[in-house]
């Protein structure tokens, strides 16, 4: 359990800090930073680092006190992840392979058979806003070997409660090396609904880690989140998502907010970009309003944070920065997607945040070898793609919300699992294993995702019961 002291302090929060969360005696380091440590343009930071190293050579790295905090955080994440691995916090040795799929979207797929076999069984949920349950697995059950570090902002506290603890922990079933979890306000035991605090911690991490392969991900309930305790993922993916090279459309008249739709990308998405420190507050505000809006509409969603070139509104559909001349700015892609009901085929992949950004993971060698872009896109269309009319309504309403205009009151997404408890959903999913390959047609009929045979069987059981 986290911490060791039997005593706790009085908090202004309505939820008291459990004894196991008090400071006590712990070997977990606290990483303190300031907003002045943020790097907004990765290209500019990289150029400065190269000049400094050329001027001062190896002596520059020896003066630890002068090393910027963003370098210290990256190194600390790596060191603590390796330490956790040595203490048995990782379930398996990573043995990954990568390849690109020929086609329009430059999809990259990874083979990670160990994760498919050895990860904890994902939980099933009936609602995007399902309450937190202390009886199910949650991150208060982590042991100290899994906790890598705590985060604290010295000049602009992350929250007003001094007892809130924001931790980074090892992901026991990693996709890639250094795959970790951000758990904001872990002591509050919040459900898996992205809050303003969660957005803040994610953005700060992106601004502190100077590495263009570093990403932060969020999956909502019914959007492939596997634990109902507020958390985000951090990981390094060795290849760029081609989404960073795409042309977007403006989201109404909102500054630094954009939208992309098929066929420009294989699924619809909103995008928000942070270009400089003056846009820090507005970026987080717009992103928070977006995910809160989707949550209120009971619409599952995934969020993918990355470093991207400045979003383009004109020119060619795809422009790659081959010479590394353009700036690299923190960019958040929000994917509203179909609420996930029905069984997942174990030999396919799960279209979550990484996958909707074009970074796929295969769990079997057979699928890894045989998959094509057309097959991968078909899986995403059938399991995640929103009907165009639904996305257009969301886009219009979100634009009005961000602009401060009245928003049309539309019905929330309908759940066919209403009335069932999560354990009952688990039981239904475990009661059958039927799965047939997806239909060969690539485009969904009538603008609606198809239902697989497993999904149909699952829904028929609901009606019978």
CSV table of C-alpha atoms in Angstrom, one decimal, residues 48-410:
chain,number,residue,atom,x,y,z
A,48,UNK,CA,19.5,25.4,-27.6
A,49,UNK,CA,20.6,22.0,-26.1
A,50,UNK,CA,22.8,21.2,-29.1
A,51,UNK,CA,24.5,24.6,-28.9
A,52,UNK,CA,25.2,24.3,-25.2
A,53,UNK,CA,26.7,20.8,-25.5
A,54,UNK,CA,28.9,21.9,-28.4
A,55,UNK,CA,30.2,24.9,-26.3
A,56,UNK,CA,30.7,23.1,-23.0
A,57,UNK,CA,31.0,19.4,-23.9
A,58,UNK,CA,30.6,16.7,-21.3
A,59,UNK,CA,31.1,19.2,-18.4
A,60,UNK,CA,27.6,20.6,-19.0
A,61,UNK,CA,26.1,17.2,-18.0
A,62,UNK,CA,28.1,17.0,-14.9
A,63,UNK,CA,26.7,20.1,-13.3
A,64,UNK,CA,23.5,18.6,-12.1
A,65,UNK,CA,22.2,21.7,-10.5
A,66,UNK,CA,22.2,23.5,-13.8
A,67,UNK,CA,20.4,20.7,-15.7
A,68,UNK,CA,16.9,22.0,-16.6
A,69,UNK,CA,14.0,20.4,-14.8
A,70,UNK,CA,12.6,19.0,-18.0
A,71,UNK,CA,15.7,16.9,-18.5
A,72,UNK,CA,15.6,15.8,-14.8
A,73,UNK,CA,12.0,14.6,-15.1
A,74,UNK,CA,12.7,12.5,-18.2
A,75,UNK,CA,15.7,10.9,-16.6
A,76,UNK,CA,13.8,10.3,-13.3
A,77,UNK,CA,11.0,8.6,-15.1
A,78,UNK,CA,13.4,6.3,-16.8
A,79,UNK,CA,15.4,5.5,-13.6
A,80,UNK,CA,12.3,4.9,-11.5
A,81,UNK,CA,10.7,2.7,-14.2
A,82,UNK,CA,13.8,0.6,-14.4
A,83,UNK,CA,13.9,0.4,-10.6
A,84,UNK,CA,10.3,-0.8,-10.5
A,85,UNK,CA,11.2,-3.4,-13.2
A,86,UNK,CA,14.0,-4.8,-11.0
A,87,UNK,CA,11.6,-5.0,-8.1
A,88,UNK,CA,9.1,-7.1,-10.1
A,89,UNK,CA,6.6,-4.4,-10.9
A,90,UNK,CA,6.5,-5.3,-14.6
A,91,UNK,CA,4.6,-8.4,-15.7
A,92,UNK,CA,6.8,-9.4,-18.6
A,93,UNK,CA,9.8,-8.6,-20.7
A,94,UNK,CA,9.1,-6.3,-23.6
A,95,UNK,CA,9.8,-7.9,-27.0
A,96,UNK,CA,8.1,-5.6,-29.5
A,97,UNK,CA,8.3,-5.4,-33.3
A,98,UNK,CA,7.1,-2.5,-35.5
A,99,UNK,CA,6.1,-2.0,-39.1
A,100,UNK,CA,4.2,0.5,-41.2
A,101,UNK,CA,1.1,-0.5,-43.2
A,102,UNK,CA,0.9,0.6,-46.8
A,103,UNK,CA,-1.9,3.0,-47.5
A,104,UNK,CA,-3.3,6.5,-47.1
A,105,UNK,CA,-2.7,7.0,-43.3
A,106,UNK,CA,0.9,5.8,-42.6
A,107,UNK,CA,-0.4,3.5,-39.9
A,108,UNK,CA,2.2,2.0,-37.6
A,109,UNK,CA,1.6,-1.3,-35.9
A,110,UNK,CA,3.4,-2.9,-32.9
A,111,UNK,CA,3.5,-6.6,-32.0
A,112,UNK,CA,3.1,-7.0,-28.2
A,113,UNK,CA,2.0,-10.6,-27.6
A,114,UNK,CA,2.9,-10.5,-23.9
A,115,UNK,CA,0.4,-7.7,-23.2
A,116,UNK,CA,-2.4,-9.6,-24.9
A,117,UNK,CA,-1.7,-12.7,-22.7
A,118,UNK,CA,-0.5,-11.3,-19.4
A,119,UNK,CA,-2.3,-8.0,-18.7
A,120,UNK,CA,-4.9,-7.7,-16.1
A,121,UNK,CA,-8.4,-8.5,-17.4
A,122,UNK,CA,-10.1,-5.2,-18.4
A,123,UNK,CA,-13.2,-4.4,-16.5
A,124,UNK,CA,-16.6,-3.8,-18.2
A,125,UNK,CA,-18.7,-0.7,-17.5
A,126,UNK,CA,-22.2,0.3,-18.2
A,127,UNK,CA,-21.9,4.1,-18.1
A,128,UNK,CA,-19.3,6.8,-18.9
A,129,UNK,CA,-20.0,8.3,-15.5
A,130,UNK,CA,-20.0,5.1,-13.5
A,131,UNK,CA,-19.2,5.9,-9.8
A,132,UNK,CA,-15.9,4.9,-8.3
A,133,UNK,CA,-16.1,1.6,-6.4
A,134,UNK,CA,-13.5,0.8,-3.7
A,135,UNK,CA,-14.5,-2.9,-4.1
A,136,UNK,CA,-13.0,-3.2,-7.6
A,137,UNK,CA,-9.3,-2.8,-8.5
A,138,UNK,CA,-8.1,0.8,-8.2
A,139,UNK,CA,-4.8,2.6,-7.7
A,140,UNK,CA,-4.9,2.8,-4.0
A,141,UNK,CA,-3.9,-0.9,-4.1
A,142,UNK,CA,-0.5,-0.1,-5.7
A,143,UNK,CA,2.5,-1.2,-3.8
A,144,UNK,CA,5.5,1.1,-3.4
A,145,UNK,CA,7.5,-0.7,-6.0
A,146,UNK,CA,5.0,0.5,-8.6
A,147,UNK,CA,5.0,4.1,-7.6
A,148,UNK,CA,7.7,6.1,-9.5
A,149,UNK,CA,7.3,9.7,-8.3
A,150,UNK,CA,5.0,12.4,-7.0
A,151,UNK,CA,4.5,15.7,-8.8
A,152,UNK,CA,4.3,19.2,-7.3
A,153,UNK,CA,4.3,22.6,-9.0
A,154,UNK,CA,6.0,25.1,-6.8
A,155,UNK,CA,4.8,28.4,-8.2
A,156,UNK,CA,1.3,27.4,-9.3
A,157,UNK,CA,-0.1,24.6,-7.2
A,158,UNK,CA,-2.0,21.9,-9.2
A,159,UNK,CA,-4.9,22.0,-6.8
A,160,UNK,CA,-5.9,24.1,-3.8
A,161,UNK,CA,-5.8,21.1,-1.4
A,162,UNK,CA,-2.2,20.7,0.0
A,163,UNK,CA,-2.9,17.1,0.7
A,164,UNK,CA,-3.7,16.1,-2.8
A,165,UNK,CA,-1.2,13.7,-4.3
A,166,UNK,CA,-0.5,13.4,-8.0
A,167,UNK,CA,1.6,10.4,-8.7
A,168,UNK,CA,3.2,8.6,-11.7
A,169,UNK,CA,3.3,4.9,-11.5
A,170,UNK,CA,4.6,2.0,-13.5
A,171,UNK,CA,2.2,0.4,-15.9
A,172,UNK,CA,2.6,-3.3,-15.0
A,173,UNK,CA,1.5,-4.4,-18.5
A,174,UNK,CA,3.4,-1.9,-20.7
A,175,UNK,CA,2.9,-1.2,-24.4
A,176,UNK,CA,6.4,0.2,-24.6
A,177,UNK,CA,9.5,0.8,-22.4
A,178,UNK,CA,8.8,3.4,-19.8
A,179,UNK,CA,5.0,3.1,-20.2
A,180,UNK,CA,3.6,4.7,-17.1
A,181,UNK,CA,0.4,5.9,-15.5
A,182,UNK,CA,-0.4,9.5,-14.3
A,183,UNK,CA,-2.9,9.3,-11.4
A,184,UNK,CA,-4.1,12.9,-10.4
A,185,UNK,CA,-5.4,13.4,-6.9
A,186,UNK,CA,-5.1,9.7,-6.2
A,187,UNK,CA,-6.3,10.3,-2.6
A,188,UNK,CA,-9.7,11.6,-3.9
A,189,UNK,CA,-10.5,8.2,-5.5
A,190,UNK,CA,-12.2,9.8,-8.5
A,191,UNK,CA,-13.9,7.8,-11.3
A,192,UNK,CA,-12.4,7.7,-14.8
A,193,UNK,CA,-13.7,11.0,-16.0
A,194,UNK,CA,-11.1,13.5,-17.2
A,195,UNK,CA,-11.2,16.6,-14.9
A,196,UNK,CA,-9.5,20.0,-15.1
A,197,UNK,CA,-6.9,18.7,-12.7
A,198,UNK,CA,-6.2,15.7,-15.0
A,199,UNK,CA,-5.9,18.0,-18.0
A,200,UNK,CA,-3.5,20.2,-16.0
A,201,UNK,CA,-1.2,17.4,-15.0
A,202,UNK,CA,-1.2,15.9,-18.5
A,203,UNK,CA,-0.3,19.3,-20.1
A,204,UNK,CA,2.4,20.0,-17.5
A,205,UNK,CA,4.0,16.6,-18.2
A,206,UNK,CA,4.0,17.2,-21.9
A,207,UNK,CA,5.6,20.6,-21.4
A,208,UNK,CA,8.3,19.2,-19.1
A,209,UNK,CA,9.4,16.1,-21.0
A,210,UNK,CA,11.6,17.2,-23.9
A,211,UNK,CA,11.1,14.3,-26.3
A,212,UNK,CA,8.9,14.3,-29.4
A,213,UNK,CA,8.2,10.6,-29.0
A,214,UNK,CA,6.6,11.2,-25.6
A,215,UNK,CA,2.8,11.1,-25.4
A,216,UNK,CA,0.0,11.2,-22.8
A,217,UNK,CA,-3.2,9.3,-23.4
A,218,UNK,CA,-6.7,9.2,-21.9
A,219,UNK,CA,-9.4,6.6,-22.5
A,220,UNK,CA,-12.9,7.2,-21.1
A,221,UNK,CA,-15.1,4.5,-19.8
A,222,UNK,CA,-16.8,2.8,-22.7
A,223,UNK,CA,-13.8,4.0,-24.7
A,224,UNK,CA,-11.4,1.1,-23.6
A,225,UNK,CA,-10.5,2.4,-20.1
A,226,UNK,CA,-9.9,-0.8,-18.1
A,227,UNK,CA,-9.9,0.7,-14.6
A,228,UNK,CA,-12.5,3.1,-13.1
A,229,UNK,CA,-10.1,5.3,-11.2
A,230,UNK,CA,-8.9,8.5,-12.8
A,231,UNK,CA,-5.7,7.9,-14.7
A,232,UNK,CA,-3.9,8.7,-17.9
A,233,UNK,CA,-1.1,6.9,-19.7
A,234,UNK,CA,2.4,8.2,-20.6
A,235,UNK,CA,4.5,6.3,-23.2
A,236,UNK,CA,7.1,6.7,-25.8
A,237,UNK,CA,6.1,5.6,-29.4
A,238,UNK,CA,9.1,5.5,-31.8
A,239,UNK,CA,7.3,6.8,-34.8
A,240,UNK,CA,5.2,9.9,-35.4
A,241,UNK,CA,1.4,9.7,-35.9
A,242,UNK,CA,0.6,10.9,-39.4
A,243,UNK,CA,-2.1,13.0,-37.8
A,244,UNK,CA,0.5,15.6,-37.1
A,245,UNK,CA,1.1,16.1,-40.8
A,246,UNK,CA,-2.6,16.5,-41.8
A,247,UNK,CA,-4.6,19.6,-42.8
A,248,UNK,CA,-7.4,20.5,-40.5
A,249,UNK,CA,-10.5,22.7,-40.6
A,250,UNK,CA,-11.2,25.5,-38.0
A,251,UNK,CA,-13.7,24.6,-35.2
A,252,UNK,CA,-16.0,27.5,-35.8
A,253,UNK,CA,-14.3,30.8,-34.9
A,254,UNK,CA,-12.4,29.4,-31.9
A,255,UNK,CA,-8.7,30.2,-31.9
A,256,UNK,CA,-6.3,27.2,-31.9
A,257,UNK,CA,-9.1,24.7,-32.0
A,258,UNK,CA,-9.6,22.5,-35.1
A,259,UNK,CA,-11.5,19.6,-36.5
A,260,UNK,CA,-10.7,16.8,-39.0
A,261,UNK,CA,-13.1,14.2,-40.6
A,262,UNK,CA,-13.0,11.2,-42.9
A,263,UNK,CA,-11.5,10.8,-45.5
A,264,UNK,CA,-8.8,13.3,-44.4
A,265,UNK,CA,-8.3,11.0,-41.4
A,266,UNK,CA,-10.0,7.6,-40.8
A,267,UNK,CA,-12.0,8.9,-37.9
A,268,UNK,CA,-13.3,12.3,-36.8
A,269,UNK,CA,-11.4,14.3,-34.2
A,270,UNK,CA,-11.1,17.7,-32.5
A,271,UNK,CA,-7.7,19.2,-32.0
A,272,UNK,CA,-6.4,21.9,-29.6
A,273,UNK,CA,-2.9,23.3,-29.9
A,274,UNK,CA,-0.7,25.2,-27.4
A,275,UNK,CA,1.8,27.5,-29.2
A,276,UNK,CA,3.2,29.6,-26.3
A,277,UNK,CA,2.8,30.4,-22.6
A,278,UNK,CA,0.2,33.1,-23.3
A,279,UNK,CA,-2.2,30.3,-24.5
A,280,UNK,CA,-1.6,28.0,-21.6
A,281,UNK,CA,-4.8,28.8,-19.6
A,282,UNK,CA,-7.0,28.9,-22.7
A,283,UNK,CA,-5.7,25.7,-24.1
A,284,UNK,CA,-6.5,23.8,-20.8
A,285,UNK,CA,-9.8,25.6,-20.5
A,286,UNK,CA,-11.0,24.6,-24.1
A,287,UNK,CA,-9.7,21.1,-23.7
A,288,UNK,CA,-11.5,20.7,-20.3
A,289,UNK,CA,-14.7,22.1,-21.7
A,290,UNK,CA,-14.5,19.7,-24.6
A,291,UNK,CA,-14.1,16.5,-22.5
A,292,UNK,CA,-16.7,17.7,-20.0
A,293,UNK,CA,-19.1,18.4,-22.9
A,294,UNK,CA,-18.6,14.8,-24.3
A,295,UNK,CA,-19.1,13.3,-20.8
A,296,UNK,CA,-22.3,15.2,-20.3
A,297,UNK,CA,-23.5,13.9,-23.7
A,298,UNK,CA,-22.6,10.3,-22.5
A,299,UNK,CA,-20.2,10.1,-25.5
A,300,UNK,CA,-17.2,7.9,-25.1
A,301,UNK,CA,-13.9,9.6,-26.1
A,302,UNK,CA,-10.2,9.1,-26.3
A,303,UNK,CA,-7.5,11.9,-26.0
A,304,UNK,CA,-4.0,11.7,-27.5
A,305,UNK,CA,-1.4,14.3,-26.5
A,306,UNK,CA,1.6,14.7,-28.7
A,307,UNK,CA,4.1,17.2,-30.1
A,308,UNK,CA,3.0,18.4,-33.6
A,309,UNK,CA,3.9,21.0,-36.1
A,310,UNK,CA,1.6,24.1,-36.2
A,311,UNK,CA,-1.8,23.0,-37.4
A,312,UNK,CA,-2.4,23.9,-41.1
A,313,UNK,CA,-5.8,25.1,-42.5
A,314,UNK,CA,-4.8,25.2,-46.2
A,315,UNK,CA,-2.3,23.6,-48.6
A,316,UNK,CA,-1.8,20.0,-49.3
A,317,UNK,CA,-3.7,17.4,-47.3
A,318,UNK,CA,-0.5,16.0,-45.9
A,319,UNK,CA,2.8,17.8,-45.4
A,320,UNK,CA,5.7,16.2,-43.6
A,321,UNK,CA,8.4,18.2,-41.9
A,322,UNK,CA,11.3,16.1,-43.2
A,323,UNK,CA,13.9,18.7,-42.4
A,324,UNK,CA,12.8,19.2,-38.8
A,325,UNK,CA,12.4,23.0,-39.4
A,326,UNK,CA,9.0,23.6,-38.0
A,327,UNK,CA,8.1,24.1,-34.4
A,328,UNK,CA,6.8,21.1,-32.3
A,329,UNK,CA,4.0,22.2,-30.0
A,330,UNK,CA,1.8,20.3,-27.5
A,331,UNK,CA,-1.3,19.3,-29.3
A,332,UNK,CA,-4.3,17.3,-28.0
A,333,UNK,CA,-6.5,15.3,-30.3
A,334,UNK,CA,-9.9,14.4,-28.9
A,335,UNK,CA,-11.7,11.5,-30.6
A,336,UNK,CA,-15.4,11.2,-29.8
A,337,UNK,CA,-16.2,7.6,-30.6
A,338,UNK,CA,-19.0,5.0,-30.4
A,339,UNK,CA,-19.7,3.7,-26.9
A,340,UNK,CA,-18.1,0.3,-26.6
A,341,UNK,CA,-20.5,-2.5,-26.0
A,342,UNK,CA,-20.2,-6.1,-26.9
A,343,UNK,CA,-17.2,-8.5,-27.0
A,344,UNK,CA,-13.7,-7.7,-28.2
A,345,UNK,CA,-12.0,-10.3,-30.4
A,346,UNK,CA,-8.8,-11.3,-28.7
A,347,UNK,CA,-6.9,-11.7,-32.0
A,348,UNK,CA,-7.6,-8.1,-33.2
A,349,UNK,CA,-6.7,-4.8,-31.6
A,350,UNK,CA,-8.5,-2.4,-29.3
A,351,UNK,CA,-9.2,1.0,-30.9
A,352,UNK,CA,-8.3,3.3,-28.1
A,353,UNK,CA,-6.4,6.6,-28.0
A,354,UNK,CA,-3.2,5.3,-29.5
A,355,UNK,CA,-5.0,3.4,-32.3
A,356,UNK,CA,-7.2,6.3,-33.3
A,357,UNK,CA,-4.1,8.3,-33.7
A,358,UNK,CA,-2.7,5.7,-36.0
A,359,UNK,CA,-0.4,3.8,-33.6
A,360,UNK,CA,-1.8,0.2,-33.4
A,361,UNK,CA,-0.9,-2.7,-31.2
A,362,UNK,CA,-1.4,-6.3,-32.3
A,363,UNK,CA,-1.5,-9.1,-29.7
A,364,UNK,CA,-0.8,-12.0,-32.0
A,365,UNK,CA,1.9,-12.6,-34.6
A,366,UNK,CA,-0.6,-13.9,-37.1
A,367,UNK,CA,-2.6,-10.6,-36.9
A,368,UNK,CA,0.6,-8.5,-37.0
A,369,UNK,CA,1.8,-10.3,-40.2
A,370,UNK,CA,-1.5,-10.4,-42.1
A,371,UNK,CA,-3.2,-7.0,-41.2
A,372,UNK,CA,-3.5,-4.4,-43.9
A,373,UNK,CA,-4.5,-0.7,-43.6
A,374,UNK,CA,-7.9,-1.5,-45.1
A,375,UNK,CA,-8.5,-4.2,-42.5
A,376,UNK,CA,-7.4,-2.1,-39.6
A,377,UNK,CA,-9.5,0.9,-40.7
A,378,UNK,CA,-12.5,-1.4,-41.1
A,379,UNK,CA,-12.1,-2.6,-37.5
A,380,UNK,CA,-12.0,1.1,-36.3
A,381,UNK,CA,-15.0,2.0,-38.5
A,382,UNK,CA,-17.1,-0.8,-37.1
A,383,UNK,CA,-16.1,-0.5,-33.5
A,384,UNK,CA,-15.4,3.2,-32.9
A,385,UNK,CA,-16.4,5.5,-35.8
A,386,UNK,CA,-19.3,7.9,-35.0
A,387,UNK,CA,-22.0,8.4,-37.6
A,388,UNK,CA,-21.3,11.7,-39.5
A,389,UNK,CA,-24.5,13.3,-38.4
A,390,UNK,CA,-23.7,12.6,-34.7
A,391,UNK,CA,-20.2,14.1,-35.0
A,392,UNK,CA,-21.5,17.1,-36.9
A,393,UNK,CA,-23.9,17.8,-34.1
A,394,UNK,CA,-21.2,17.5,-31.5
A,395,UNK,CA,-18.9,19.8,-33.5
A,396,UNK,CA,-21.6,22.5,-33.9
A,397,UNK,CA,-22.5,22.3,-30.3
A,398,UNK,CA,-18.9,22.3,-29.0
A,399,UNK,CA,-18.1,25.4,-31.2
A,400,UNK,CA,-21.1,27.2,-29.6
A,401,UNK,CA,-20.0,26.2,-26.1
A,402,UNK,CA,-16.5,27.4,-26.5
A,403,UNK,CA,-17.7,30.6,-28.1
A,404,UNK,CA,-20.1,31.3,-25.2
A,405,UNK,CA,-23.2,30.9,-27.4
A,406,UNK,CA,-26.3,28.9,-26.5
A,407,UNK,CA,-26.0,25.2,-27.1
A,408,UNK,CA,-28.9,23.1,-28.5
A,409,UNK,CA,-30.1,20.5,-25.9
A,410,UNK,CA,-29.8,17.2,-27.7
